[in-house]
Amino acid sequence: MAYLAQLSPGSDLDHRGTSITHSVLSALIDAVRDPDTRQAVLGTVRFDGARFVGDADFSSVRFGGEVGFERAVFLGTARFVAAEFHADVWFERAIFRGSQFRETTFESNVWFGEAVFTDDVRFDGARFCGHARFRLTHFDGNAAFDGALFVRSVDFAGTHFAGCAWFDGANFESTSRLGPLVCEEAVDLSAVTFAAPIVIEAATKRLWCVRTEWGAKATLRLRYATVDLSDAVLAHPLSIVARSVPFTDRTRSARTEEVLEEGALDGSATRVRIASLRGVDVAHLVLQDVDLTACLLSGAVHLDQLRLEGECLLALPPAGLRRRGVLLVRWTTRRTLAEEQHWRASRGWQEWAAGAAGVEVVGPAGLTSVYRQLRKSFEDGKNEPDAGDFYYGEMEMRRHDTQRPRAERALLTAYWAVSGYGLRASRALIWLLGTLVATVLVTMLWGVPQEPTKTVSTGRLMGHSISLKNDTTDPIAPDGPLTQRLTSQRFEKSMRVVINSAVFRSSSQDLTTFGTYVEMLSRVVEPGLLGLAILAARGRVKR
C-alpha cells in the first residue's frame, strides 16, 4: 500500500521479471489515474520478463515514456484497447494467450518481433505512426487489422498466420514491402489503400483484394493463393507473379537466409489462381504464370490491354468423344473462358464446368466482346497463334447468339463446319479431300465422254482451189452400266481434270456438258478449301 501511495499520474514503473496478478495490476492502474480526466497516465514502464496471471487490462492507459514488455507472458487476456503509446514500445518474444489492441495508438515505433499469439488478436482501428515490426511473429489464431493505419513501414517478414489475417479497410501510407509471410487460411486486403509502391510476398490459401486501391506500382509474388481482384482500383501497374519455390528470409542471426515453413500449405498445388477480375480496369495489370481456369473476366475494362506472360492457363473443353443423341461429337481443343463453361453447362451440357452458386451466367452476346478484346490483346503483343483461340471463341459466341440474323448464323455455321473459322487446317483438308474424291468419282461416271472427240475435215474442189472446214464432234455422254465406267483410263483422265481445276486452274480435257459444270464448280470450291487450309496453317506459325 505504501508503494501505491507513492504513485501518481505519469509515474514510472519497473516490474521486470515479476509475477503480477489481475488485482495488483488494477491497483497500479488506479493509482496513476488522473483525477480530472480519469485516464491512467504512466511514464516509462518496464515489464520485461514479467508474468501476468489473469487478465491484464491496460485499456485507455496513456504511456508517456518508453514501454518494455519483452519476453513478457500474458496468461489471461491482454487488453490495450484505446491505449496510447507516445514513445517506443517493445513486445519482442512476448507470449499472448488472448489480446486486444483495438483503437490503440502507437505514436512511435513498436516491436512485436518473434512474439507468439496463441489465440485470436484484434488490432482493429489501431494507428501505427512509427515503424511497426512483426518480424517472425507467430499468430496461432486469426489476426485482425481491419481499419488500421500504418503511417510508416510495417515489417511482416517471416510472420506465420495459422488462421486468417484481416486487413479490411487498412491504410498503408509508405510501406514498401509486405512479407514474405505465410498465412495458412486467407489474407484479406479488401478496401485497403496502398499509397506507395509496394511488393507483397505471401504464401496463402486465399487472397482477397476486393475494392483494394493500388495508388502506386505494386508487385504480388504469391504461392498457393486464389486471388479475387473484383472492383479493385489500379491507378498504376500491378503485377501478379506465381512463385514456384518457397520464400526465404533472414534467420534470427540475420547472417543467413532460411526457407519459410509453410505449415498446412506444404504439399498443396502451388499454382496461383485468379478468381475474378470483374469491375477492374486491367489496362495496368500483368499476370504471369497464373491459372485463369475459373477466372471471371466479364465486366472487366480494357481487356484488350491485359498482359498475360509465361504459362497462364485457361479452361479447356471436355476431352474425348461425347454422345449427342445418335451422333458422336468431339469438342475442338482451345482455350475457353470460365463464363463460356458456365453458359454451356447451363444449357444442359453436363460435361462443361458449371458456375458456383450465385455466379451470374453470361450469354453469348456478352462473351463475344470479352473474346474480341482478349484476341486484340494477343494480336497487339504479336502473339497471333494464341490469339486464334480467342477468335474461335468470339466466332462461337456469335454463332450461338440468337439475337443475330439467321442468315449470319447460317453463314457462320458453314464457316465453322468447313474450316473451324479458318483456324482448323485439318478440317479444311478433310473437306478438300472429300470434295476431290467426290469430283473424281462424278467425273468418271458422267463427266468424261464415252469416246474421245474427233476433228473432221470437209471441203470442196472448185477449179484450182480447195475449200476445207474442220469440225470437232460433240462429246458423247457415257452410257451403259455405271460399273463399266470405273476404268483406270477414265480414272486417270478424271484425276487430271480435278487436279488441274483445283491447283492449276486449267484443263485441256474435253468433257460432257455435265462434266463441264462439275469442273466449273470444283474450280470455285476446291481452291477455296485449299486456301482455308493454308490460312489455318499460316495462323499457327505466324510471328
PDB file of N, CA, C and O in Angstrom, residues 222-266:
ATOM      1  N   LEU A 222       3.290 -14.613 -55.189  1.00  0.00           N
ATOM      2  CA  LEU A 222       2.406 -15.451 -54.385  1.00  0.00           C
ATOM      3  C   LEU A 222       2.677 -16.932 -54.614  1.00  0.00           C
ATOM      4  O   LEU A 222       3.219 -17.338 -55.643  1.00  0.00           O
ATOM      5  N   ARG A 223       2.239 -17.704 -53.609  1.00  0.00           N
ATOM      6  CA  ARG A 223       2.212 -19.161 -53.694  1.00  0.00           C
ATOM      7  C   ARG A 223       0.862 -19.649 -53.178  1.00  0.00           C
ATOM      8  O   ARG A 223       0.333 -19.094 -52.206  1.00  0.00           O
ATOM      9  N   TYR A 224       0.323 -20.650 -53.837  1.00  0.00           N
ATOM     10  CA  TYR A 224      -0.906 -21.339 -53.449  1.00  0.00           C
ATOM     11  C   TYR A 224      -2.180 -20.508 -53.620  1.00  0.00           C
ATOM     12  O   TYR A 224      -3.273 -21.053 -53.660  1.00  0.00           O
ATOM     13  N   ALA A 225      -2.108 -19.219 -53.691  1.00  0.00           N
ATOM     14  CA  ALA A 225      -3.255 -18.340 -53.462  1.00  0.00           C
ATOM     15  C   ALA A 225      -4.295 -18.392 -54.583  1.00  0.00           C
ATOM     16  O   ALA A 225      -3.970 -18.522 -55.764  1.00  0.00           O
ATOM     17  N   THR A 226      -5.563 -18.262 -54.175  1.00  0.00           N
ATOM     18  CA  THR A 226      -6.665 -17.949 -55.079  1.00  0.00           C
ATOM     19  C   THR A 226      -6.998 -16.480 -54.864  1.00  0.00           C
ATOM     20  O   THR A 226      -7.393 -16.090 -53.760  1.00  0.00           O
ATOM     21  N   VAL A 227      -6.816 -15.653 -55.892  1.00  0.00           N
ATOM     22  CA  VAL A 227      -6.879 -14.197 -55.751  1.00  0.00           C
ATOM     23  C   VAL A 227      -8.189 -13.669 -56.333  1.00  0.00           C
ATOM     24  O   VAL A 227      -8.558 -14.012 -57.460  1.00  0.00           O
ATOM     25  N   ASP A 228      -8.865 -12.837 -55.551  1.00  0.00           N
ATOM     26  CA  ASP A 228     -10.079 -12.161 -56.014  1.00  0.00           C
ATOM     27  C   ASP A 228      -9.793 -10.666 -56.089  1.00  0.00           C
ATOM     28  O   ASP A 228      -9.589 -10.010 -55.065  1.00  0.00           O
ATOM     29  N   LEU A 229      -9.786 -10.125 -57.320  1.00  0.00           N
ATOM     30  CA  LEU A 229      -9.489  -8.695 -57.535  1.00  0.00           C
ATOM     31  C   LEU A 229     -10.738  -7.900 -57.910  1.00  0.00           C
ATOM     32  O   LEU A 229     -10.619  -6.804 -58.446  1.00  0.00           O
ATOM     33  N   SER A 230     -11.901  -8.393 -57.602  1.00  0.00           N
ATOM     34  CA  SER A 230     -13.141  -7.734 -58.028  1.00  0.00           C
ATOM     35  C   SER A 230     -13.173  -6.271 -57.572  1.00  0.00           C
ATOM     36  O   SER A 230     -12.914  -5.955 -56.410  1.00  0.00           O
ATOM     37  N   ASP A 231     -13.468  -5.387 -58.542  1.00  0.00           N
ATOM     38  CA  ASP A 231     -13.672  -3.957 -58.285  1.00  0.00           C
ATOM     39  C   ASP A 231     -12.434  -3.262 -57.719  1.00  0.00           C
ATOM     40  O   ASP A 231     -12.540  -2.171 -57.144  1.00  0.00           O
ATOM     41  N   ALA A 232     -11.259  -3.867 -57.850  1.00  0.00           N
ATOM     42  CA  ALA A 232     -10.037  -3.211 -57.393  1.00  0.00           C
ATOM     43  C   ALA A 232      -9.731  -2.012 -58.298  1.00  0.00           C
ATOM     44  O   ALA A 232     -10.094  -1.975 -59.470  1.00  0.00           O
ATOM     45  N   VAL A 233      -9.051  -1.023 -57.728  1.00  0.00           N
ATOM     46  CA  VAL A 233      -8.692   0.198 -58.457  1.00  0.00           C
ATOM     47  C   VAL A 233      -7.194   0.162 -58.723  1.00  0.00           C
ATOM     48  O   VAL A 233      -6.388   0.179 -57.786  1.00  0.00           O
ATOM     49  N   LEU A 234      -6.820   0.111 -60.004  1.00  0.00           N
ATOM     50  CA  LEU A 234      -5.415   0.039 -60.394  1.00  0.00           C
ATOM     51  C   LEU A 234      -5.032   1.344 -61.080  1.00  0.00           C
ATOM     52  O   LEU A 234      -5.244   1.539 -62.271  1.00  0.00           O
ATOM     53  N   ALA A 235      -4.443   2.248 -60.298  1.00  0.00           N
ATOM     54  CA  ALA A 235      -4.009   3.515 -60.875  1.00  0.00           C
ATOM     55  C   ALA A 235      -2.628   3.414 -61.504  1.00  0.00           C
ATOM     56  O   ALA A 235      -2.237   4.276 -62.297  1.00  0.00           O
ATOM     57  N   HIS A 236      -1.900   2.372 -61.145  1.00  0.00           N
ATOM     58  CA  HIS A 236      -0.539   2.166 -61.645  1.00  0.00           C
ATOM     59  C   HIS A 236      -0.350   0.676 -61.929  1.00  0.00           C
ATOM     60  O   HIS A 236      -1.196  -0.150 -61.561  1.00  0.00           O
ATOM     61  N   PRO A 237       0.755   0.300 -62.578  1.00  0.00           N
ATOM     62  CA  PRO A 237       0.953  -1.112 -62.926  1.00  0.00           C
ATOM     63  C   PRO A 237       0.911  -2.039 -61.707  1.00  0.00           C
ATOM     64  O   PRO A 237       1.494  -1.755 -60.662  1.00  0.00           O
ATOM     65  N   LEU A 238       0.216  -3.139 -61.881  1.00  0.00           N
ATOM     66  CA  LEU A 238       0.131  -4.184 -60.858  1.00  0.00           C
ATOM     67  C   LEU A 238       0.510  -5.504 -61.504  1.00  0.00           C
ATOM     68  O   LEU A 238      -0.089  -5.911 -62.503  1.00  0.00           O
ATOM     69  N   SER A 239       1.503  -6.182 -60.937  1.00  0.00           N
ATOM     70  CA  SER A 239       1.956  -7.469 -61.454  1.00  0.00           C
ATOM     71  C   SER A 239       1.649  -8.553 -60.432  1.00  0.00           C
ATOM     72  O   SER A 239       1.932  -8.384 -59.246  1.00  0.00           O
ATOM     73  N   ILE A 240       1.068  -9.641 -60.897  1.00  0.00           N
ATOM     74  CA  ILE A 240       0.822 -10.807 -60.046  1.00  0.00           C
ATOM     75  C   ILE A 240       1.633 -11.955 -60.627  1.00  0.00           C
ATOM     76  O   ILE A 240       1.404 -12.379 -61.762  1.00  0.00           O
ATOM     77  N   VAL A 241       2.581 -12.436 -59.842  1.00  0.00           N
ATOM     78  CA  VAL A 241       3.523 -13.446 -60.313  1.00  0.00           C
ATOM     79  C   VAL A 241       3.422 -14.667 -59.410  1.00  0.00           C
ATOM     80  O   VAL A 241       3.421 -14.546 -58.175  1.00  0.00           O
ATOM     81  N   ALA A 242       3.327 -15.833 -60.010  1.00  0.00           N
ATOM     82  CA  ALA A 242       3.320 -17.079 -59.243  1.00  0.00           C
ATOM     83  C   ALA A 242       4.756 -17.511 -58.976  1.00  0.00           C
ATOM     84  O   ALA A 242       5.577 -17.581 -59.898  1.00  0.00           O
ATOM     85  N   ARG A 243       5.035 -17.786 -57.725  1.00  0.00           N
ATOM     86  CA  ARG A 243       6.382 -18.210 -57.331  1.00  0.00           C
ATOM     87  C   ARG A 243       6.376 -19.727 -57.144  1.00  0.00           C
ATOM     88  O   ARG A 243       5.544 -20.268 -56.415  1.00  0.00           O
ATOM     89  N   SER A 244       7.324 -20.392 -57.773  1.00  0.00           N
ATOM     90  CA  SER A 244       7.343 -21.858 -57.750  1.00  0.00           C
ATOM     91  C   SER A 244       8.136 -22.438 -56.587  1.00  0.00           C
ATOM     92  O   SER A 244       7.948 -23.603 -56.234  1.00  0.00           O
ATOM     93  N   VAL A 245       9.016 -21.668 -55.991  1.00  0.00           N
ATOM     94  CA  VAL A 245       9.839 -22.165 -54.879  1.00  0.00           C
ATOM     95  C   VAL A 245       9.472 -21.410 -53.612  1.00  0.00           C
ATOM     96  O   VAL A 245       8.993 -20.270 -53.661  1.00  0.00           O
ATOM     97  N   PRO A 246       9.681 -22.020 -52.435  1.00  0.00           N
ATOM     98  CA  PRO A 246       9.311 -21.351 -51.176  1.00  0.00           C
ATOM     99  C   PRO A 246      10.081 -20.055 -50.970  1.00  0.00           C
ATOM    100  O   PRO A 246      11.182 -19.866 -51.484  1.00  0.00           O
ATOM    101  N   PHE A 247       9.480 -19.177 -50.175  1.00  0.00           N
ATOM    102  CA  PHE A 247      10.133 -17.915 -49.825  1.00  0.00           C
ATOM    103  C   PHE A 247      11.235 -18.173 -48.810  1.00  0.00           C
ATOM    104  O   PHE A 247      11.192 -19.136 -48.031  1.00  0.00           O
ATOM    105  N   THR A 248      12.204 -17.302 -48.826  1.00  0.00           N
ATOM    106  CA  THR A 248      13.284 -17.354 -47.839  1.00  0.00           C
ATOM    107  C   THR A 248      13.347 -16.035 -47.100  1.00  0.00           C
ATOM    108  O   THR A 248      12.915 -14.993 -47.604  1.00  0.00           O
ATOM    109  N   ASP A 249      13.899 -16.085 -45.884  1.00  0.00           N
ATOM    110  CA  ASP A 249      14.058 -14.865 -45.100  1.00  0.00           C
ATOM    111  C   ASP A 249      15.256 -15.035 -44.179  1.00  0.00           C
ATOM    112  O   ASP A 249      15.686 -16.162 -43.886  1.00  0.00           O
ATOM    113  N   ARG A 250      15.758 -13.917 -43.698  1.00  0.00           N
ATOM    114  CA  ARG A 250      16.903 -13.962 -42.799  1.00  0.00           C
ATOM    115  C   ARG A 250      16.542 -14.642 -41.481  1.00  0.00           C
ATOM    116  O   ARG A 250      15.442 -14.466 -40.949  1.00  0.00           O
ATOM    117  N   THR A 251      17.463 -15.380 -40.963  1.00  0.00           N
ATOM    118  CA  THR A 251      17.261 -16.028 -39.672  1.00  0.00           C
ATOM    119  C   THR A 251      17.427 -15.012 -38.560  1.00  0.00           C
ATOM    120  O   THR A 251      17.718 -13.839 -38.777  1.00  0.00           O
ATOM    121  N   ARG A 252      17.229 -15.459 -37.348  1.00  0.00           N
ATOM    122  CA  ARG A 252      17.346 -14.557 -36.193  1.00  0.00           C
ATOM    123  C   ARG A 252      18.738 -13.944 -36.086  1.00  0.00           C
ATOM    124  O   ARG A 252      18.917 -12.848 -35.585  1.00  0.00           O
ATOM    125  N   SER A 253      19.739 -14.679 -36.548  1.00  0.00           N
ATOM    126  CA  SER A 253      21.097 -14.143 -36.505  1.00  0.00           C
ATOM    127  C   SER A 253      21.348 -13.108 -37.590  1.00  0.00           C
ATOM    128  O   SER A 253      22.345 -12.382 -37.540  1.00  0.00           O
ATOM    129  N   ALA A 254      20.411 -13.030 -38.586  1.00  0.00           N
ATOM    130  CA  ALA A 254      20.495 -12.058 -39.684  1.00  0.00           C
ATOM    131  C   ALA A 254      21.737 -12.267 -40.542  1.00  0.00           C
ATOM    132  O   ALA A 254      22.135 -11.381 -41.268  1.00  0.00           O
ATOM    133  N   ARG A 255      22.340 -13.442 -40.466  1.00  0.00           N
ATOM    134  CA  ARG A 255      23.539 -13.722 -41.255  1.00  0.00           C
ATOM    135  C   ARG A 255      23.243 -14.606 -42.465  1.00  0.00           C
ATOM    136  O   ARG A 255      23.938 -14.529 -43.472  1.00  0.00           O
ATOM    137  N   THR A 256      22.271 -15.461 -42.347  1.00  0.00           N
ATOM    138  CA  THR A 256      21.924 -16.358 -43.444  1.00  0.00           C
ATOM    139  C   THR A 256      20.432 -16.298 -43.695  1.00  0.00           C
ATOM    140  O   THR A 256      19.682 -15.723 -42.900  1.00  0.00           O
ATOM    141  N   GLU A 257      20.001 -16.906 -44.800  1.00  0.00           N
ATOM    142  CA  GLU A 257      18.582 -16.976 -45.119  1.00  0.00           C
ATOM    143  C   GLU A 257      18.115 -18.420 -45.025  1.00  0.00           C
ATOM    144  O   GLU A 257      18.842 -19.357 -45.384  1.00  0.00           O
ATOM    145  N   GLU A 258      16.905 -18.611 -44.545  1.00  0.00           N
ATOM    146  CA  GLU A 258      16.336 -19.942 -44.432  1.00  0.00           C
ATOM    147  C   GLU A 258      14.964 -19.968 -45.084  1.00  0.00           C
ATOM    148  O   GLU A 258      14.297 -18.935 -45.214  1.00  0.00           O
ATOM    149  N   VAL A 259      14.547 -21.145 -45.489  1.00  0.00           N
ATOM    150  CA  VAL A 259      13.259 -21.310 -46.142  1.00  0.00           C
ATOM    151  C   VAL A 259      12.147 -21.188 -45.111  1.00  0.00           C
ATOM    152  O   VAL A 259      12.221 -21.756 -44.011  1.00  0.00           O
ATOM    153  N   LEU A 260      11.119 -20.428 -45.434  1.00  0.00           N
ATOM    154  CA  LEU A 260       9.985 -20.267 -44.519  1.00  0.00           C
ATOM    155  C   LEU A 260       9.147 -21.537 -44.505  1.00  0.00           C
ATOM    156  O   LEU A 260       8.803 -22.085 -45.549  1.00  0.00           O
ATOM    157  N   GLU A 261       8.823 -22.003 -43.320  1.00  0.00           N
ATOM    158  CA  GLU A 261       7.946 -23.159 -43.195  1.00  0.00           C
ATOM    159  C   GLU A 261       6.526 -22.761 -43.570  1.00  0.00           C
ATOM    160  O   GLU A 261       6.020 -21.736 -43.119  1.00  0.00           O
ATOM    161  N   GLU A 262       5.872 -23.599 -44.378  1.00  0.00           N
ATOM    162  CA  GLU A 262       4.548 -23.263 -44.908  1.00  0.00           C
ATOM    163  C   GLU A 262       3.416 -24.029 -44.235  1.00  0.00           C
ATOM    164  O   GLU A 262       2.262 -23.919 -44.653  1.00  0.00           O
ATOM    165  N   GLY A 263       3.709 -24.772 -43.197  1.00  0.00           N
ATOM    166  CA  GLY A 263       2.677 -25.405 -42.395  1.00  0.00           C
ATOM    167  C   GLY A 263       1.747 -26.283 -43.205  1.00  0.00           C
ATOM    168  O   GLY A 263       2.168 -27.116 -44.005  1.00  0.00           O
ATOM    169  N   ALA A 264       0.444 -26.082 -43.015  1.00  0.00           N
ATOM    170  CA  ALA A 264      -0.565 -26.905 -43.680  1.00  0.00           C
ATOM    171  C   ALA A 264      -0.581 -26.692 -45.193  1.00  0.00           C
ATOM    172  O   ALA A 264      -1.141 -27.512 -45.930  1.00  0.00           O
ATOM    173  N   LEU A 265       0.015 -25.608 -45.679  1.00  0.00           N
ATOM    174  CA  LEU A 265       0.045 -25.358 -47.116  1.00  0.00           C
ATOM    175  C   LEU A 265       1.011 -26.275 -47.838  1.00  0.00           C
ATOM    176  O   LEU A 265       0.862 -26.528 -49.037  1.00  0.00           O
ATOM    177  N   ASP A 266       2.016 -26.747 -47.123  1.00  0.00           N
ATOM    178  CA  ASP A 266       3.049 -27.571 -47.739  1.00  0.00           C
ATOM    179  C   ASP A 266       2.435 -28.820 -48.356  1.00  0.00           C
ATOM    180  O   ASP A 266       1.679 -29.544 -47.718  1.00  0.00           O
TER     181      ASP A 266
END
